Coordinates of C-alpha atoms and ligand atoms in Angstrom, one line a residue:
X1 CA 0.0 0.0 0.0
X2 CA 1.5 3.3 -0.5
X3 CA -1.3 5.4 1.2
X4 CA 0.1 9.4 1.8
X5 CA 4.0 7.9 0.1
X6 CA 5.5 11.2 -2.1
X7 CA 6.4 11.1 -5.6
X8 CA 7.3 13.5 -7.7
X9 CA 6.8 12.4 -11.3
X10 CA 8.7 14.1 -14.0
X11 CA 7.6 13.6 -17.6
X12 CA 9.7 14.3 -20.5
X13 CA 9.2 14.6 -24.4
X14 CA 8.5 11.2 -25.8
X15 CA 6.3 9.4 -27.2
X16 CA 5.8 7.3 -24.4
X17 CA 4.5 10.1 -22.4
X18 CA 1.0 9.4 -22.6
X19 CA 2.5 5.7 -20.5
X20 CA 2.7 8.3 -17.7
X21 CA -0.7 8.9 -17.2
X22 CA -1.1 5.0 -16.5
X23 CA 1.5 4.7 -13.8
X24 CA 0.2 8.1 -12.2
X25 CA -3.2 6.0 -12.1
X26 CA -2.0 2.5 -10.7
X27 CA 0.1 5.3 -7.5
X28 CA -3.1 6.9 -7.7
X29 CA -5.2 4.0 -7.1
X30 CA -3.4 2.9 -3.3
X31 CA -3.5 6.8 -2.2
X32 CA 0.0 7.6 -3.5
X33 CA 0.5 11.8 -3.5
X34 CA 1.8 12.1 -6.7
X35 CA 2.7 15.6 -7.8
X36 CA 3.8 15.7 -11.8
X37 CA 6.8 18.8 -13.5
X38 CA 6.1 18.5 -16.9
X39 CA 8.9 20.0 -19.5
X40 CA 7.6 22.2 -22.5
X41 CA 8.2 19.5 -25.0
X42 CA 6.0 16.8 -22.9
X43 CA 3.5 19.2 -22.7
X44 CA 3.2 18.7 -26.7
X45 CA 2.7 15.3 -26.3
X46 CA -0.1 15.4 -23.6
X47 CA -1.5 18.0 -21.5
X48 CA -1.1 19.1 -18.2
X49 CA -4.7 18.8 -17.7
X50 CA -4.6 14.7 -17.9
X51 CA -2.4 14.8 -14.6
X52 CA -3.9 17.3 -12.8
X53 CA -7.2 15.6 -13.1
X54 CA -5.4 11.9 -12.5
X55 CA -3.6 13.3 -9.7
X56 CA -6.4 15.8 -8.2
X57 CA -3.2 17.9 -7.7
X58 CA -1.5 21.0 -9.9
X59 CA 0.6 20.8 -12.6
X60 CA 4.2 23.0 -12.6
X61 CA 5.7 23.2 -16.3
X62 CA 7.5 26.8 -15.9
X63 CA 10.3 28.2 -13.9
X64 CA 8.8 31.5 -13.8
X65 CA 5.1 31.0 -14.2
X66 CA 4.3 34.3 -12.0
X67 CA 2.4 32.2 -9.6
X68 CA 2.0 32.7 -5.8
X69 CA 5.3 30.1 -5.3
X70 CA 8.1 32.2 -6.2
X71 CA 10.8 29.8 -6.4
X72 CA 8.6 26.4 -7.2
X73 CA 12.1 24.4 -8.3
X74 CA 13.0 24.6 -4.0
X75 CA 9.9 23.8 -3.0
X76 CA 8.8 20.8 -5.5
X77 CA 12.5 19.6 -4.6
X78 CA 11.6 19.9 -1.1
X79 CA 8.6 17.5 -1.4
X80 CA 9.4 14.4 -2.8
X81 CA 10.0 11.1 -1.2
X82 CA 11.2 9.5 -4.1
X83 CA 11.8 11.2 -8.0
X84 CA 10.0 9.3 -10.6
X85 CA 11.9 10.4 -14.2
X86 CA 9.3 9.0 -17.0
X87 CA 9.7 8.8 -20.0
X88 CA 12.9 10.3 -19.4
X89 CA 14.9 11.6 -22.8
X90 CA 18.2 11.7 -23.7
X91 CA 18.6 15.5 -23.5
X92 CA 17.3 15.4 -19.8
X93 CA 19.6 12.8 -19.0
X94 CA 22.4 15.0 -20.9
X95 CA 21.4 18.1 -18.7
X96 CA 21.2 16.6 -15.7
X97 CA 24.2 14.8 -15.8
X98 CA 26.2 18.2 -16.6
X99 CA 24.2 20.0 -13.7
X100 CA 22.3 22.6 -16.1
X101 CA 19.4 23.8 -14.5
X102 CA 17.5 25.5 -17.7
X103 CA 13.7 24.6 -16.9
X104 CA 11.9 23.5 -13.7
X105 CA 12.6 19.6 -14.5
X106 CA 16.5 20.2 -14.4
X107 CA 16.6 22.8 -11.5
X108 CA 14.4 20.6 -9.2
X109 CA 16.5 17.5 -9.6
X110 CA 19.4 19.7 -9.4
X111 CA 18.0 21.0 -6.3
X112 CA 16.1 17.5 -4.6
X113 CA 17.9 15.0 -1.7
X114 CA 15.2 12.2 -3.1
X115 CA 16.7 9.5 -4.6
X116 CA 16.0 9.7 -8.0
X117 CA 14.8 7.3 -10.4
X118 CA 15.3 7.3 -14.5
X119 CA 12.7 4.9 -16.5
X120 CA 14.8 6.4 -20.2
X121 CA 12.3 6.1 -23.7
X122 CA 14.0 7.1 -27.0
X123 CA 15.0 5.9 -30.0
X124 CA 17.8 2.6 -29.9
X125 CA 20.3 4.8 -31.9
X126 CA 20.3 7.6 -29.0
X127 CA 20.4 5.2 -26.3
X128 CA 23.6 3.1 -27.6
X129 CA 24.8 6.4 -28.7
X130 CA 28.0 6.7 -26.3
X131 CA 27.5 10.3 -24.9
X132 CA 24.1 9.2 -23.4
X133 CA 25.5 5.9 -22.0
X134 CA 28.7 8.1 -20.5
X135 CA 25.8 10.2 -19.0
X136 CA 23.9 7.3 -17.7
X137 CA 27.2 6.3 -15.9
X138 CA 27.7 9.8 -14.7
X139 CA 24.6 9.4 -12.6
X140 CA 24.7 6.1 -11.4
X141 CA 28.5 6.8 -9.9
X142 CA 26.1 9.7 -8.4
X143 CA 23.4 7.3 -6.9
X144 CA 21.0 7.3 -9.4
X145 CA 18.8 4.3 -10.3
X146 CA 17.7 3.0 -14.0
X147 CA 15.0 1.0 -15.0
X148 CA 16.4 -0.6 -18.2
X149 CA 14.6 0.4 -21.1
X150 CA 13.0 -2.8 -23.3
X151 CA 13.8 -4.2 -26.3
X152 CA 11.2 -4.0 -29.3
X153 CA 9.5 -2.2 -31.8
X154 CA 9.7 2.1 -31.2
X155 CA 7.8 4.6 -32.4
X156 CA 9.7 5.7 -34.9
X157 CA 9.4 2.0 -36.4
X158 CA 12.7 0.9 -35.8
X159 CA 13.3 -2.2 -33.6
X160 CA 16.0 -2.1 -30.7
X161 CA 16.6 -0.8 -27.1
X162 CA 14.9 2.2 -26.1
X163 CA 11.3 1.5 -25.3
X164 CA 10.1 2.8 -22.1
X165 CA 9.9 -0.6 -19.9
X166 CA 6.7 -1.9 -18.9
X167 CA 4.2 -0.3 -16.6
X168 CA 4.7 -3.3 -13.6
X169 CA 8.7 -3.1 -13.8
X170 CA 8.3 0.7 -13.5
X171 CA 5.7 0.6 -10.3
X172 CA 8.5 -2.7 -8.8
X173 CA 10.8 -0.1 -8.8
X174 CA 9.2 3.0 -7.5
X175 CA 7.9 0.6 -4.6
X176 CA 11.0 -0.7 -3.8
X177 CA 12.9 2.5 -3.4
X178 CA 9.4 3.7 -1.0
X179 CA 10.1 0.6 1.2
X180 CA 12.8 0.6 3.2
X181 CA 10.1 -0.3 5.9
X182 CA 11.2 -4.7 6.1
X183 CA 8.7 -5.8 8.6
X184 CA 8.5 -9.0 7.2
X185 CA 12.1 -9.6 6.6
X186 CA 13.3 -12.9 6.4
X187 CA 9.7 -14.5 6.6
X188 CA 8.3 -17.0 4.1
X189 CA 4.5 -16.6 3.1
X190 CA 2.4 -19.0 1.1
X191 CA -0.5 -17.4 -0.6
X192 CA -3.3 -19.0 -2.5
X193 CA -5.2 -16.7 -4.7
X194 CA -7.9 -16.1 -7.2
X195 CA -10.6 -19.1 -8.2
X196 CA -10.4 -22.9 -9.4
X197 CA -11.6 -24.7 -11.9
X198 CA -13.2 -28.1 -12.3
X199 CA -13.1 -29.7 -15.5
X200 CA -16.5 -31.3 -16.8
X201 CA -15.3 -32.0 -20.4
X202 CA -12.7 -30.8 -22.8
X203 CA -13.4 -27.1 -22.2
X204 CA -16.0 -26.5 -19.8
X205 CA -15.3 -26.0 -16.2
X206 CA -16.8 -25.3 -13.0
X207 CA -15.5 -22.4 -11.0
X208 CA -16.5 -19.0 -8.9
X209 CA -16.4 -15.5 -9.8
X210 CA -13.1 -14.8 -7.4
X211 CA -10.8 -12.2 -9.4
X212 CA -7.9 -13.0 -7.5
X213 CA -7.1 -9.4 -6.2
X214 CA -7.5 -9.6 -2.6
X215 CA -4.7 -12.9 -2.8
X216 CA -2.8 -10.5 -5.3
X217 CA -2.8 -7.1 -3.0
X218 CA -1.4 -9.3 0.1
X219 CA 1.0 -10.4 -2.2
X220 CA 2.1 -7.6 -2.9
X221 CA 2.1 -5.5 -0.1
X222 CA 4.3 -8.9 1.9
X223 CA 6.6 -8.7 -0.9
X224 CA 6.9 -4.9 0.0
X225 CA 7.6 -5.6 3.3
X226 CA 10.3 -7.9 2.7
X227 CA 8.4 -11.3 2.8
X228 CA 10.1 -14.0 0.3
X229 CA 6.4 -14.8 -0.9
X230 CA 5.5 -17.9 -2.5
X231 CA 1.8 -17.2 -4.7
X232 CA -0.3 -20.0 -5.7
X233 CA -2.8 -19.0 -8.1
X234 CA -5.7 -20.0 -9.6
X235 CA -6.8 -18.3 -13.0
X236 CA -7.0 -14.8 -12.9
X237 CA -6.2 -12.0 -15.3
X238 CA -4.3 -10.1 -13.1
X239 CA -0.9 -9.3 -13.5
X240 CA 2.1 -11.2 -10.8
X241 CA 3.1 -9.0 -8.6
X242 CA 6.5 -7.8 -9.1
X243 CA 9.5 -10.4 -7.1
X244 CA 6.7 -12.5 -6.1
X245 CA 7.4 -16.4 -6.6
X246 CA 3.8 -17.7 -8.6
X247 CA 3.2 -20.9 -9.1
X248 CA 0.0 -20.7 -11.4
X249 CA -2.9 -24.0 -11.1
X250 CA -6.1 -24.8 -12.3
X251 CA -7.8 -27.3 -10.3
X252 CA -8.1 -27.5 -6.2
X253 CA -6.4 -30.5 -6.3
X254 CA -3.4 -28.8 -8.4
X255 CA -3.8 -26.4 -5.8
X256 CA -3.3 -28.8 -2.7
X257 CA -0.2 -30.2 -4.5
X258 CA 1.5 -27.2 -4.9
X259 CA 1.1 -25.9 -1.5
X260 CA 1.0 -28.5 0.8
X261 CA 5.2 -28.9 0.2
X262 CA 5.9 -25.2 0.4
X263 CA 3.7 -25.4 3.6
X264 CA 6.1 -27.3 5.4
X265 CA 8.8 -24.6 4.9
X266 CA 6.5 -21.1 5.8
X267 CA 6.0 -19.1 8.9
X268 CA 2.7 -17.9 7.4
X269 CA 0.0 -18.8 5.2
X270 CA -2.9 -16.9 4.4
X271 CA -5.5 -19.0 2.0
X272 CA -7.5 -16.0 0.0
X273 CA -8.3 -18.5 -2.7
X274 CA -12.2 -19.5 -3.7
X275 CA -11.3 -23.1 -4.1
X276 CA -14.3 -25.1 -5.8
X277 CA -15.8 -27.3 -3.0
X278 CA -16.7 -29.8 -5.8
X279 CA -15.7 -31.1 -8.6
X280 CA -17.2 -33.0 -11.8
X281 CA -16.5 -36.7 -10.9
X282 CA -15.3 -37.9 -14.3
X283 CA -14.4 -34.6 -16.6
X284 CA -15.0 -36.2 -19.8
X285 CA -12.1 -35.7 -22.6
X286 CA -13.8 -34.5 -25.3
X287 CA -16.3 -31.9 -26.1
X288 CA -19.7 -33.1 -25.0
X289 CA -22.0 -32.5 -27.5
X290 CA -25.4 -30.8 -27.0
X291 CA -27.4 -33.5 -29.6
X292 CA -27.9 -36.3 -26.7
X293 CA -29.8 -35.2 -23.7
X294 CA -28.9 -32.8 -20.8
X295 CA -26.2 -34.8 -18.8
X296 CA -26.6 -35.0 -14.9
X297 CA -22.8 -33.8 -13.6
X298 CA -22.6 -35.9 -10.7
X299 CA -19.9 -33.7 -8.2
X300 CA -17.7 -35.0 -5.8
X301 CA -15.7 -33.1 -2.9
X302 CA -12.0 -31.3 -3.4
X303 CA -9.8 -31.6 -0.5
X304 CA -10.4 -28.8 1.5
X305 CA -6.3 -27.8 1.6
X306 CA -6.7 -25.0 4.5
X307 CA -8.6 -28.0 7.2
X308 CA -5.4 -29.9 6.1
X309 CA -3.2 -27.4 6.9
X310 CA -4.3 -26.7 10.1
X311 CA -4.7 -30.2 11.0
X312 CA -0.5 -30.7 10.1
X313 CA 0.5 -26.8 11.3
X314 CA 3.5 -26.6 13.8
X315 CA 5.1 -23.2 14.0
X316 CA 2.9 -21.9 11.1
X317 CA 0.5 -18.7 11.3
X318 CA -2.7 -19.5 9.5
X319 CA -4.8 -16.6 8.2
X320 CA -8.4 -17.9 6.2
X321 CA -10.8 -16.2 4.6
X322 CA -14.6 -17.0 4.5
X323 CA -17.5 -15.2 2.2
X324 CA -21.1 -15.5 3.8
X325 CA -24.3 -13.8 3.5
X326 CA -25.7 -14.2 7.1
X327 CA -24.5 -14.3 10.9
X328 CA -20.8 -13.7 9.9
X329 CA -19.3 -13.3 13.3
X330 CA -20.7 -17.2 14.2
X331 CA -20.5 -18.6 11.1
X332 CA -16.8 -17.0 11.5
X333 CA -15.6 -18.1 14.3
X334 CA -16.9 -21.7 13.7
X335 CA -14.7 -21.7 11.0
X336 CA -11.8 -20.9 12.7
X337 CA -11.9 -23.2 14.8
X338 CA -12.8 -26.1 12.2
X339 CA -9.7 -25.0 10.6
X340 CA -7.2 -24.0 13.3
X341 CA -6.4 -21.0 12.2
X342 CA -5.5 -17.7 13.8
X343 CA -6.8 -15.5 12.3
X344 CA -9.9 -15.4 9.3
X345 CA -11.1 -12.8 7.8
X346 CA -14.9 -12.9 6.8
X347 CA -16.5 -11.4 3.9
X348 CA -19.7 -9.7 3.5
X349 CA -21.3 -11.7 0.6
X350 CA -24.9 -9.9 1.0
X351 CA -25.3 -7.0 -1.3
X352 CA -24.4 -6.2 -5.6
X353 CA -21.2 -4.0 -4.0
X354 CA -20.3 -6.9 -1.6
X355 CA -20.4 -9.5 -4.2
X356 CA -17.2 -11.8 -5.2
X357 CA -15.2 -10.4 -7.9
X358 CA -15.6 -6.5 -6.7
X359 CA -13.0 -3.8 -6.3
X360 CA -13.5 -3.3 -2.6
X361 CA -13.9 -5.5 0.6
X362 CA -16.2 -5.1 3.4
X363 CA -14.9 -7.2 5.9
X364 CA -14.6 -8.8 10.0
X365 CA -11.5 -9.8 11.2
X366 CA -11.7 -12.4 13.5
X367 CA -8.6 -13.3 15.9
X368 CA -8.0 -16.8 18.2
X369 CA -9.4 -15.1 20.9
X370 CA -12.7 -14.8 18.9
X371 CA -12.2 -11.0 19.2
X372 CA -14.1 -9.2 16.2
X373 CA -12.9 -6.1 14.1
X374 CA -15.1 -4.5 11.8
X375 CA -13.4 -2.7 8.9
X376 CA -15.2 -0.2 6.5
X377 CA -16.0 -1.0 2.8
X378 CA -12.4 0.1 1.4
X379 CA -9.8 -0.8 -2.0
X380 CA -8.3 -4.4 -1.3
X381 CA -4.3 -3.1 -1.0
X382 CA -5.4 -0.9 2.3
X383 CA -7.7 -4.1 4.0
X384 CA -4.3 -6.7 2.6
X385 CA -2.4 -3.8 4.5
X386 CA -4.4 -3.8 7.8
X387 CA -4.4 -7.9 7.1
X388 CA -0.8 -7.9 7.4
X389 CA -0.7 -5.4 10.3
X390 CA -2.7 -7.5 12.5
X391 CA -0.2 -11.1 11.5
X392 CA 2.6 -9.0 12.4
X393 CA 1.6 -9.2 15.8
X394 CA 0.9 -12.3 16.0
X395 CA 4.2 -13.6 15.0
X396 CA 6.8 -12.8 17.6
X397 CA 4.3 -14.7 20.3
X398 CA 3.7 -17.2 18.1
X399 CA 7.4 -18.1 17.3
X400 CA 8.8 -17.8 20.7
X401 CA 6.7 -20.7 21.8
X402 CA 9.2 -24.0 21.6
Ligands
CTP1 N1 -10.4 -23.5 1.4 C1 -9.4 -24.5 1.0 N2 -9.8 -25.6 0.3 C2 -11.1 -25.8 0.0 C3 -12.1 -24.9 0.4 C4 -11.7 -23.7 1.0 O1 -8.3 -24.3 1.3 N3 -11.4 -26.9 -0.6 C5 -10.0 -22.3 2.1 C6 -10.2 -21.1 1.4 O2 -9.0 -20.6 0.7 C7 -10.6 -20.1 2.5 C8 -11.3 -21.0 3.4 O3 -10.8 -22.3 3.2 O4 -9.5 -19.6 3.2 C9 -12.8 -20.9 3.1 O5 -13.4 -22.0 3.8 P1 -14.8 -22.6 3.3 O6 -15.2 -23.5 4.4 O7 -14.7 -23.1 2.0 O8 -15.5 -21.2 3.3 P2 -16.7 -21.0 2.6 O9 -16.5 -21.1 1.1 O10 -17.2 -19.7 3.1 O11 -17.6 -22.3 3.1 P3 -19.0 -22.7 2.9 O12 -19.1 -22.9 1.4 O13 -19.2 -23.9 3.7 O14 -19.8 -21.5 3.4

C-alpha cells in the first residue's frame, strides 16, 4: 500500500508520455500523493490537464510562471519522497548529468535530496549512442537508479533498445525504493489466490467468480515488506506481482499439490483463494455435444487444503478467509476453529457492491481469541495492509513458543 508515500513524477518529451498517465493512475489508485513537472516538449505530447485531473493535484511546467510560489524548483525539490523520471529523454539525461538547470525539471532534480529514479524512452540509436550511456554512468556513480529500457518495436518503427519498460517493472521499482520499511524480513508466506476450476469435459469447467485481487494485493504489499512470498494462483487476469514467486494451477487439487510442500517450509500462510468445494466426478475428454440429452454432472468433494493445513501446522501462522451472506461473526468463528487457524477474515457476501469479484472489501477480522474487528468498505491493497498489520503481531508470540 502506498497510502500518503511522495512522488514527484517528472515527464519528458516522448512518445511514451502518454504511458505516464497510466502509472500516475495505478500510484493513484493505493492513495500515492503524486505531484507531476512537466517539461515544454511533454507538454506537446499530452497535456497538463490529464495529470492534474489523475492526480487531483497541480501541474508545474514553468520556472517563472508568475504564480504565488516564487521559487517552485526549491519547494517541488523539497517534497518528494522518491523522483519518478518518466519517460525520461536523452537531452534530460544529458542536462542533468552536466548539472544545467535551464527549466523547472532540471533545477528541481538539481536542487532534490530524493533518490532519483530514471525509467529512459527514445529511439535505440540515441540510447547506444555513447554520450548518453557516458551520462547514464555519470549518474549512477552519483546514486541514481535505472530502470532498463526494453527491447522492441519504437515509435519511430525501428526495432532495438529504447522503449520505455513496462508499466509493472516501473511501479516494482518505485515501490522498492518507498520501502525501506522490512517488517516482514526474512519470513516466508504462502498465498493461494484467485478461483479454481473443475473440468466437466474438454473445455467446460466449474468455477467461482473470485478475481484474485485480494490474494494479489497481500501479495504484494508482503513482498513490499520484505516477505520471500511464494503465490499460488488459480486463474485470474491479473498481473504477478512484481519479485513474487507464482506458481499458477487450475484445479483444487493442483492447488493442494503445490502448497502442501511449500507449507512445510513457511511461517505464514494466508489461503484467500475461492477453491471449488466440488468437482465433476469424471471430466469427460472431449467436447460433449449438446445433440444427446442434458447430462446430470454428478460432483464430488475437493480436498479442502486449508482443514489440512491446520490439521499438520506446527510453527505456522494460518490466516483464512470465509464469504457469507448471514451471521458472519458465528458462522466466523466456527470456521476458525474447524480449521485451526489464527486469524480469518470474513467477507460480507450480502449485497451487488459486496459480491465476489468487486474492487472493494467489506470485511470482519476475527482473531484466536474470537475478538471481532469491523473494517469499513475500502480498496483491497489498504484491507491486505491492515491484514498484514494484525499477522505481524501475531508472530513474535507465536514463534517464541518452543
Ligand atoms: N479452502 C481451502 N480448500 C477448500 C475450500 C476452502 O483451502 N477446498 C480455504 C479457502 O482458501 C478459504 C477458506 O478455506 O481460506 C474458506 O473456507 P470454506 O469453508 O470453503 O468457506 P466458505 O466457502 O465460506 O464455506 P461454505 O461454502 O461452507 O460456506
Amino acid at each position: 500500500m502506498l497510502q500518503d508515500r511522495r512522488v514527484l513524477l517528472g515527464v519528458s518529451g516522448s512518445i511514451a508520455a502518454y504511458k505516464a498517465a497510466e502509472i500516475t493512475r495505478a500510484l493513484v489508485r493505493e492513495n500515492c500523493q503524486v505531484t507531476v513537472v512537466m517539461t515544454r516538449n511533454a507538454c506537446r505530447f499530452i497535456t497538463p490537464l490529464t495529470f492534474q485531473v489523475l492526480t487531483g493535484r497541480p501541474v508545474a511546467t514553468e520556472l517563472f510562471s508568475g504564480d504565488e510560489v516564487p521559487v517552485p524548483h526549491i519547494s517541488l525539490a523539497k517534497w518528494p519522497e522518491i523522483i519518478l523520471l518518466m519517460p525520461a529523454t536523452a537531452d534530460l539525461l544529458a542536462r542533468t548529468a552536466s548539472g544545467r538547470a535551464d527549466d523547472l525539471l532540471a533545477a528541481l532534480i538539481l536542487a532534490a535530496d530524493a533518490p532519483i529514479l530514471w525509467a529512459p524512452a527514445m529511439n535505440t540509436r540515441m540510447w547506444n549512442n555513447p554520450l548518453t550511456q557516458e551520462n547514464i554512468k555519470r549518474l549512477v556513480a552519483l546514486g541514481h537508479t535505472f530502470i532498463q529500457p526494453g527491447a522492441g518495436e519504437l515509435a519511430c518503427g525501428e526495432r532495438g533498445d529504447g522503449r520505455l519498460a513496462e508499466p509493472g517493472k516501473i511501479l516494482a521499482a518505485v515501490r522498492k525504493a518507498l520501502f525501506s520499511r522490512k517488517s516482514l524480513s526474512g519470513r516466508r508466506i504462502l498465498i493461494t489466490a484467485g478461483p479454481t476450476r473443475e473440468p466437466w469435459d474438454a473445455i467446460r469447467f466449474l468455477s467461482n467468480r473470485s478475481t484474485g485481487r485480494m490474494g494479489y494485493a497481500l501479495a504484494q504489499e508482503a513482498q513490499d515488506r520484505g516477505a520471500e512470498v511464494c503465490l499460488v494462483s488459480g486463474p485470474v487476469c491479473l498481473p504477478a506481482p512484481s519479485g513474487v514467486r507464482i506458481i499458477k494451477v487450475n484445479t483444487a487439487r493442483e492447488m493442494q499439490a503445490a502448497v502442501m510442500p511449500e507449507f512445510l517450509e513457511t511461517d505464514i500462510v494466508i489461503a484467500a483463494a475461492a477453491v471449488a468445494d466440488f468437482r465433476p466426478s469424471a471430466a469427460c475428454p472431449d467436447k460433449l455435444k449438446k445433440n444427446s440429452a442434458p447430462p446430470a454432472i454428478s460432483l464430488e468433494q475437493n480436498p479442502d487444503i486449508l482443514m489440512e493445513m491446520g490439521r499438520c501446522k506446527q510453527k505456522q501462522i494460518l490466516v483464512g478467509f470465509a464469504a457469507e451472506t448471514h451471521n458472519l461473526e458465528q458462522a466466523g468463528i466456527a470456521k476458525r476453529k474447524a480449521k485451526q487457524l489464527d486469524l480469518i477474515i470474513v467477507n460480507h457476501a450480502s449485497g451487488p457492491e459486496d459480491a465476489f469479484g468487486a474492487e472493494a472489501a467489506r470485511v470482519l477480522l476475527i482473531d484466536a481469541s474470537d475478538t471481532v474487528r469491523e473494517l469499513p468498505r475500502q480498496d483491497k491493497h489498504q484491507t491486505a495492509a491492515i491484514i498484514l498489520d494484525q499477522v505481524e503481531e501475531l508472530l513474535p508470540a507465536k514463534q517464541a513458543k518452543p
